[in-house]
PDB file of C-alpha atoms and ligand atoms in Angstrom:
ATOM      1  CA  MET A   1       0.594  13.319  -3.098  1.00 69.00           C
ATOM      2  CA  LEU A   2       0.794   9.511  -3.217  1.00 69.00           C
ATOM      3  CA  GLU A   3       3.396   9.639  -0.408  1.00 69.00           C
ATOM      4  CA  PHE A   4       0.923  11.553   1.718  1.00 70.00           C
ATOM      5  CA  ILE A   5      -1.919   9.056   1.036  1.00 69.00           C
ATOM      6  CA  TYR A   6       0.204   5.998   1.713  1.00 66.00           C
ATOM      7  CA  GLN A   7       2.274   7.140   4.666  1.00 65.00           C
ATOM      8  CA  SER A   8       0.016   9.274   6.738  1.00 69.00           C
ATOM      9  CA  GLY A   9      -3.087   8.181   8.613  1.00 72.00           C
ATOM     10  CA  TRP A  10      -4.627  11.592   7.752  1.00 81.00           C
ATOM     11  CA  GLY A  11      -4.048  10.833   4.083  1.00 79.00           C
ATOM     12  CA  ALA A  12      -6.074   7.634   4.233  1.00 78.00           C
ATOM     13  CA  PHE A  13      -8.725   9.404   6.317  1.00 84.00           C
ATOM     14  CA  THR A  14      -9.033  12.249   3.787  1.00 86.00           C
ATOM     15  CA  MET A  15      -9.409   9.774   0.900  1.00 84.00           C
ATOM     16  CA  LEU A  16     -12.104   7.963   2.773  1.00 86.00           C
ATOM     17  CA  LEU A  17     -14.019  11.227   3.369  1.00 89.00           C
ATOM     18  CA  LEU A  18     -13.596  12.258  -0.328  1.00 89.00           C
ATOM     19  CA  PHE A  19     -15.129   8.975  -1.492  1.00 87.00           C
ATOM     20  CA  GLN A  20     -18.139   9.584   0.713  1.00 92.00           C
ATOM     21  CA  ILE A  21     -18.890  13.148  -0.536  1.00 92.00           C
ATOM     22  CA  PRO A  22     -20.800  12.086  -3.698  1.00 91.00           C
ATOM     23  CA  PHE A  23     -23.090   9.769  -1.683  1.00 92.00           C
ATOM     24  CA  LEU A  24     -23.656  12.544   0.939  1.00 94.00           C
ATOM     25  CA  LEU A  25     -24.549  15.051  -1.812  1.00 95.00           C
ATOM     26  CA  VAL A  26     -27.086  12.710  -3.436  1.00 94.00           C
ATOM     27  CA  PHE A  27     -28.606  11.986  -0.001  1.00 95.00           C
ATOM     28  CA  LEU A  28     -28.925  15.631   0.988  1.00 96.00           C
ATOM     29  CA  THR A  29     -30.363  16.554  -2.412  1.00 95.00           C
ATOM     30  CA  VAL A  30     -33.107  13.989  -2.186  1.00 92.00           C
ATOM     31  CA  ILE A  31     -33.938  14.952   1.458  1.00 93.00           C
ATOM     32  CA  TYR A  32     -34.016  18.666   0.468  1.00 94.00           C
ATOM     33  CA  ARG A  33     -36.192  18.144  -2.683  1.00 91.00           C
ATOM     34  CA  LYS A  34     -38.717  16.030  -0.841  1.00 90.00           C
ATOM     35  CA  ALA A  35     -38.881  18.428   2.086  1.00 91.00           C
ATOM     36  CA  TYR A  36     -39.010  21.779   0.336  1.00 92.00           C
ATOM     37  CA  VAL A  37     -39.119  21.678  -3.486  1.00 89.00           C
ATOM     38  CA  ASP A  38     -41.595  18.988  -4.426  1.00 85.00           C
ATOM     39  CA  THR A  39     -43.419  17.575  -1.417  1.00 85.00           C
ATOM     40  CA  SER A  40     -46.087  15.731  -3.401  1.00 86.00           C
ATOM     41  CA  ALA A  41     -46.111  11.989  -3.864  1.00 84.00           C
ATOM     42  CA  SER A  42     -43.585  10.643  -6.337  1.00 80.00           C
ATOM     43  CA  THR A  43     -44.781  10.439  -9.973  1.00 83.00           C
ATOM     44  CA  ILE A  44     -41.787   8.611 -11.231  1.00 85.00           C
ATOM     45  CA  THR A  45     -42.656   5.790 -13.547  1.00 90.00           C
ATOM     46  CA  ASP A  46     -41.559   2.147 -13.304  1.00 91.00           C
ATOM     47  CA  ALA A  47     -39.782   2.492 -16.610  1.00 93.00           C
ATOM     48  CA  LYS A  48     -37.706   5.405 -15.315  1.00 93.00           C
ATOM     49  CA  ILE A  49     -36.841   3.521 -12.147  1.00 93.00           C
ATOM     50  CA  SER A  50     -35.764   0.517 -14.105  1.00 95.00           C
ATOM     51  CA  LYS A  51     -33.646   2.754 -16.342  1.00 95.00           C
ATOM     52  CA  LEU A  52     -31.984   4.372 -13.335  1.00 94.00           C
ATOM     53  CA  ARG A  53     -31.349   0.952 -11.804  1.00 95.00           C
ATOM     54  CA  GLY A  54     -29.739  -0.200 -15.062  1.00 97.00           C
ATOM     55  CA  GLY A  55     -27.503   2.883 -15.172  1.00 96.00           C
ATOM     56  CA  TRP A  56     -26.495   2.406 -11.559  1.00 95.00           C
ATOM     57  CA  LEU A  57     -25.650  -1.224 -12.080  1.00 97.00           C
ATOM     58  CA  THR A  58     -23.595  -0.395 -15.155  1.00 97.00           C
ATOM     59  CA  LEU A  59     -21.651   2.227 -13.148  1.00 97.00           C
ATOM     60  CA  VAL A  60     -20.910  -0.233 -10.311  1.00 97.00           C
ATOM     61  CA  ILE A  61     -19.740  -2.918 -12.699  1.00 97.00           C
ATOM     62  CA  ALA A  62     -17.564  -0.428 -14.589  1.00 97.00           C
ATOM     63  CA  LEU A  63     -16.020   0.830 -11.332  1.00 96.00           C
ATOM     64  CA  PHE A  64     -15.423  -2.713 -10.167  1.00 96.00           C
ATOM     65  CA  LEU A  65     -13.599  -3.600 -13.426  1.00 97.00           C
ATOM     66  CA  VAL A  66     -11.533  -0.373 -13.527  1.00 96.00           C
ATOM     67  CA  ILE A  67     -10.421  -0.664  -9.885  1.00 93.00           C
ATOM     68  CA  ASN A  68      -9.510  -4.265 -10.237  1.00 92.00           C
ATOM     69  CA  ILE A  69      -7.693  -3.914 -13.496  1.00 92.00           C
ATOM     70  CA  VAL A  70      -5.731  -0.819 -12.388  1.00 90.00           C
ATOM     71  CA  GLY A  71      -5.087  -2.330  -8.914  1.00 86.00           C
ATOM     72  CA  ILE A  72      -3.859  -5.773  -9.973  1.00 84.00           C
ATOM     73  CA  GLN A  73      -0.249  -4.562 -10.507  1.00 79.00           C
ATOM     74  CA  TYR A  74      -0.122  -3.664  -6.770  1.00 78.00           C
ATOM     75  CA  ILE A  75      -0.951  -7.176  -5.634  1.00 76.00           C
ATOM     76  CA  PRO A  76       2.221  -8.306  -3.737  1.00 70.00           C
ATOM     77  CA  ALA A  77       2.825 -11.479  -5.820  1.00 69.00           C
ATOM     78  CA  ILE A  78       2.586  -9.493  -9.082  1.00 74.00           C
ATOM     79  CA  TYR A  79       4.670  -6.649  -7.725  1.00 72.00           C
ATOM     80  CA  THR A  80       7.329  -9.134  -6.586  1.00 73.00           C
ATOM     81  CA  ALA A  81       7.499 -10.908  -9.959  1.00 74.00           C
ATOM     82  CA  LYS A  82       7.780  -7.546 -11.780  1.00 77.00           C
ATOM     83  CA  ALA A  83      10.581  -6.354  -9.404  1.00 76.00           C
ATOM     84  CA  ALA A  84      12.482  -9.628  -9.832  1.00 75.00           C
ATOM     85  CA  ASN A  85      12.330  -9.431 -13.648  1.00 78.00           C
ATOM     86  CA  SER A  86      12.746  -5.649 -13.892  1.00 79.00           C
ATOM     87  CA  SER A  87      15.561  -4.474 -16.074  1.00 79.00           C
ATOM     88  CA  VAL A  88      16.225  -1.408 -13.834  1.00 76.00           C
ATOM     89  CA  ALA A  89      19.873  -1.221 -12.915  1.00 83.00           C
ATOM     90  CA  ALA A  90      19.534  -1.883  -9.213  1.00 87.00           C
ATOM     91  CA  VAL A  91      21.877  -2.874  -6.462  1.00 90.00           C
ATOM     92  CA  ASP A  92      20.915  -6.479  -5.604  1.00 92.00           C
ATOM     93  CA  VAL A  93      20.768  -7.478  -1.933  1.00 95.00           C
ATOM     94  CA  ALA A  94      20.304 -11.111  -0.906  1.00 95.00           C
ATOM     95  CA  ILE A  95      18.441 -11.399   2.392  1.00 96.00           C
ATOM     96  CA  GLU A  96      17.961 -14.544   4.459  1.00 96.00           C
ATOM     97  CA  ALA A  97      15.543 -14.237   7.344  1.00 95.00           C
ATOM     98  CA  GLN A  98      15.810 -16.855  10.088  1.00 94.00           C
ATOM     99  CA  SER A  99      14.528 -16.823  13.649  1.00 90.00           C
ATOM    100  CA  TRP A 100      15.425 -14.231  14.834  1.00 92.00           C
ATOM    101  CA  SER A 101      17.789 -12.266  12.611  1.00 94.00           C
ATOM    102  CA  TYR A 102      18.590 -11.292   9.065  1.00 96.00           C
ATOM    103  CA  ASP A 103      21.577 -12.156   6.938  1.00 95.00           C
ATOM    104  CA  MET A 104      21.998  -9.412   4.359  1.00 95.00           C
ATOM    105  CA  SER A 105      24.640  -9.306   1.620  1.00 95.00           C
ATOM    106  CA  VAL A 106      24.740  -5.507   1.662  1.00 93.00           C
ATOM    107  CA  ARG A 107      23.773  -3.124   4.409  1.00 93.00           C
ATOM    108  CA  GLU A 108      24.978   0.199   3.012  1.00 95.00           C
ATOM    109  CA  PHE A 109      23.286   1.995   0.146  1.00 94.00           C
ATOM    110  CA  GLU A 110      23.431   5.329  -1.621  1.00 93.00           C
ATOM    111  CA  VAL A 111      20.697   7.958  -1.993  1.00 93.00           C
ATOM    112  CA  GLY A 112      19.052   7.864  -5.381  1.00 88.00           C
ATOM    113  CA  LYS A 113      20.292   4.373  -6.407  1.00 90.00           C
ATOM    114  CA  PRO A 114      17.500   1.756  -6.748  1.00 90.00           C
ATOM    115  CA  VAL A 115      18.007  -1.241  -4.528  1.00 92.00           C
ATOM    116  CA  ARG A 116      16.438  -4.602  -5.280  1.00 92.00           C
ATOM    117  CA  PHE A 117      15.692  -6.455  -2.055  1.00 92.00           C
ATOM    118  CA  ASN A 118      15.585 -10.207  -2.728  1.00 93.00           C
ATOM    119  CA  ALA A 119      14.435 -11.998   0.441  1.00 94.00           C
ATOM    120  CA  VAL A 120      13.742 -15.485   1.570  1.00 95.00           C
ATOM    121  CA  SER A 121      12.817 -17.037   4.887  1.00 95.00           C
ATOM    122  CA  LEU A 122      14.651 -20.156   5.940  1.00 95.00           C
ATOM    123  CA  ASP A 123      12.330 -21.356   8.664  1.00 92.00           C
ATOM    124  CA  THR A 124       9.000 -19.739   9.413  1.00 94.00           C
ATOM    125  CA  VAL A 125       6.976 -16.735   8.228  1.00 95.00           C
ATOM    126  CA  HIS A 126       8.928 -13.542   8.823  1.00 95.00           C
ATOM    127  CA  GLY A 127       8.586  -9.938   7.767  1.00 94.00           C
ATOM    128  CA  PHE A 128      11.103  -7.525   6.326  1.00 95.00           C
ATOM    129  CA  ALA A 129       9.945  -4.022   7.018  1.00 94.00           C
ATOM    130  CA  VAL A 130      12.176  -0.963   6.514  1.00 94.00           C
ATOM    131  CA  TYR A 131      11.602   2.114   8.672  1.00 94.00           C
ATOM    132  CA  HIS A 132      12.473   5.645   7.781  1.00 91.00           C
ATOM    133  CA  PRO A 133      14.832   7.285  10.366  1.00 91.00           C
ATOM    134  CA  GLY A 134      11.784   9.352  11.430  1.00 86.00           C
ATOM    135  CA  GLY A 135       9.967   6.174  12.432  1.00 85.00           C
ATOM    136  CA  ARG A 136       7.423   5.507   9.698  1.00 85.00           C
ATOM    137  CA  VAL A 137       7.255   2.265   7.704  1.00 87.00           C
ATOM    138  CA  LEU A 138       8.528   2.643   4.124  1.00 88.00           C
ATOM    139  CA  PHE A 139       7.660  -0.806   2.943  1.00 87.00           C
ATOM    140  CA  THR A 140       7.269  -4.320   4.252  1.00 89.00           C
ATOM    141  CA  MET A 141       7.553  -7.761   2.739  1.00 90.00           C
ATOM    142  CA  MET A 142       6.028 -10.985   4.044  1.00 92.00           C
ATOM    143  CA  LEU A 143       8.489 -13.875   3.692  1.00 93.00           C
ATOM    144  CA  VAL A 144       6.909 -17.286   3.481  1.00 92.00           C
ATOM    145  CA  PRO A 145       9.305 -20.259   3.619  1.00 93.00           C
ATOM    146  CA  GLY A 146       9.293 -22.661   0.664  1.00 91.00           C
ATOM    147  CA  VAL A 147       7.834 -20.235  -1.908  1.00 87.00           C
ATOM    148  CA  GLY A 148      11.068 -18.764  -3.167  1.00 86.00           C
ATOM    149  CA  GLU A 149      12.238 -15.213  -3.194  1.00 88.00           C
ATOM    150  CA  SER A 150      10.200 -12.070  -2.633  1.00 87.00           C
ATOM    151  CA  SER A 151      11.613  -9.065  -4.444  1.00 89.00           C
ATOM    152  CA  LEU A 152      10.963  -5.365  -4.156  1.00 88.00           C
ATOM    153  CA  ILE A 153      12.740  -2.387  -5.631  1.00 88.00           C
ATOM    154  CA  TYR A 154      13.121   0.728  -3.419  1.00 89.00           C
ATOM    155  CA  THR A 155      15.088   3.919  -3.942  1.00 89.00           C
ATOM    156  CA  PHE A 156      16.147   5.754  -0.801  1.00 92.00           C
ATOM    157  CA  ASN A 157      16.011   9.523  -1.082  1.00 91.00           C
ATOM    158  CA  GLU A 158      17.404  10.583   2.297  1.00 92.00           C
ATOM    159  CA  PRO A 159      20.606   9.559   4.007  1.00 94.00           C
ATOM    160  CA  GLY A 160      20.399   8.099   7.503  1.00 94.00           C
ATOM    161  CA  THR A 161      20.112   4.985   9.551  1.00 95.00           C
ATOM    162  CA  TYR A 162      17.070   2.911   8.644  1.00 96.00           C
ATOM    163  CA  LYS A 163      15.785   0.252  10.928  1.00 95.00           C
ATOM    164  CA  VAL A 164      14.639  -3.165   9.652  1.00 96.00           C
ATOM    165  CA  ARG A 165      12.052  -4.983  11.671  1.00 95.00           C
ATOM    166  CA  CYS A 166      10.034  -8.189  11.452  1.00 95.00           C
ATOM    167  CA  LEU A 167       6.293  -7.417  11.230  1.00 94.00           C
ATOM    168  CA  GLU A 168       5.082 -11.013  11.169  1.00 94.00           C
ATOM    169  CA  TYR A 169       4.828 -12.745  14.560  1.00 94.00           C
ATOM    170  CA  CYS A 170       7.470 -15.487  14.476  1.00 94.00           C
ATOM    171  CA  GLY A 171       7.976 -16.755  17.985  1.00 91.00           C
ATOM    172  CA  ALA A 172       9.490 -15.981  21.364  1.00 92.00           C
ATOM    173  CA  ALA A 173      12.114 -13.420  20.217  1.00 93.00           C
ATOM    174  CA  HIS A 174      10.074 -11.855  17.410  1.00 95.00           C
ATOM    175  CA  HIS A 175      10.311  -8.440  19.047  1.00 93.00           C
ATOM    176  CA  GLU A 176      14.127  -8.639  18.934  1.00 93.00           C
ATOM    177  CA  MET A 177      14.286  -9.461  15.253  1.00 94.00           C
ATOM    178  CA  SER A 178      15.760  -6.318  13.750  1.00 94.00           C
ATOM    179  CA  ASP A 179      18.649  -4.953  11.771  1.00 95.00           C
ATOM    180  CA  GLU A 180      19.922  -1.682  10.375  1.00 95.00           C
ATOM    181  CA  ILE A 181      20.539  -0.216   6.906  1.00 94.00           C
ATOM    182  CA  ILE A 182      22.828   2.746   6.321  1.00 96.00           C
ATOM    183  CA  VAL A 183      22.021   5.171   3.507  1.00 95.00           C
ATOM    184  CA  THR A 184      24.736   7.581   2.538  1.00 94.00           C
ATOM    185  CA  GLU A 185      24.768  10.702   0.384  1.00 92.00           C
ATOM    186  CA  ALA A 186      25.240  10.010  -3.372  1.00 83.00           C
ATOM    187  CA  SER A 187      28.911   9.709  -4.217  1.00 79.00           C
ATOM    188  CA  SER A 188      28.743  11.151  -7.729  1.00 67.00           C
TER     189      SER A 188
HETATM  190 CU1   CU B   1       8.857 -11.897  13.633  1.00 76.83          CU
END
């Protein structure tokens, strides 16, 4: 389910529509009631309006807090720090990005074994994006020089040849900045 939402344009579109349904329902209910059910002038009191407004404000504030508190762990800097300190037994890969290529300590991985990508940029801002053999982006990191390592843990679940590409414009040969990762079937 999460895979569908994150990796398909239709997933994102569906979510967007789902979020709009409650608003659409309220809108249509009000129109319908004022047109057919009770067409007289509104008799709602100021006190009731103020109560409704208070309720709405509380709901918005609560949603704001929940979304931010739940979402904070997905902020790249937090995610990176967590991956770097994670005690998960992962294969560590050291990556150095430099115009316009990557230096990677390991390029071959196994299905099902977590890999911790630890990447730095030596000159300018570069990206490190890994593409599924089918062409979609699995993840991307933005590498900023001078701020230390960015880390991310990823577990491949299909064997194949995965392309690595830079997704941050970094100069004349940016479009040629790519590499390959081989993922093999689990050995045991
Ligand atoms: Cu680039």
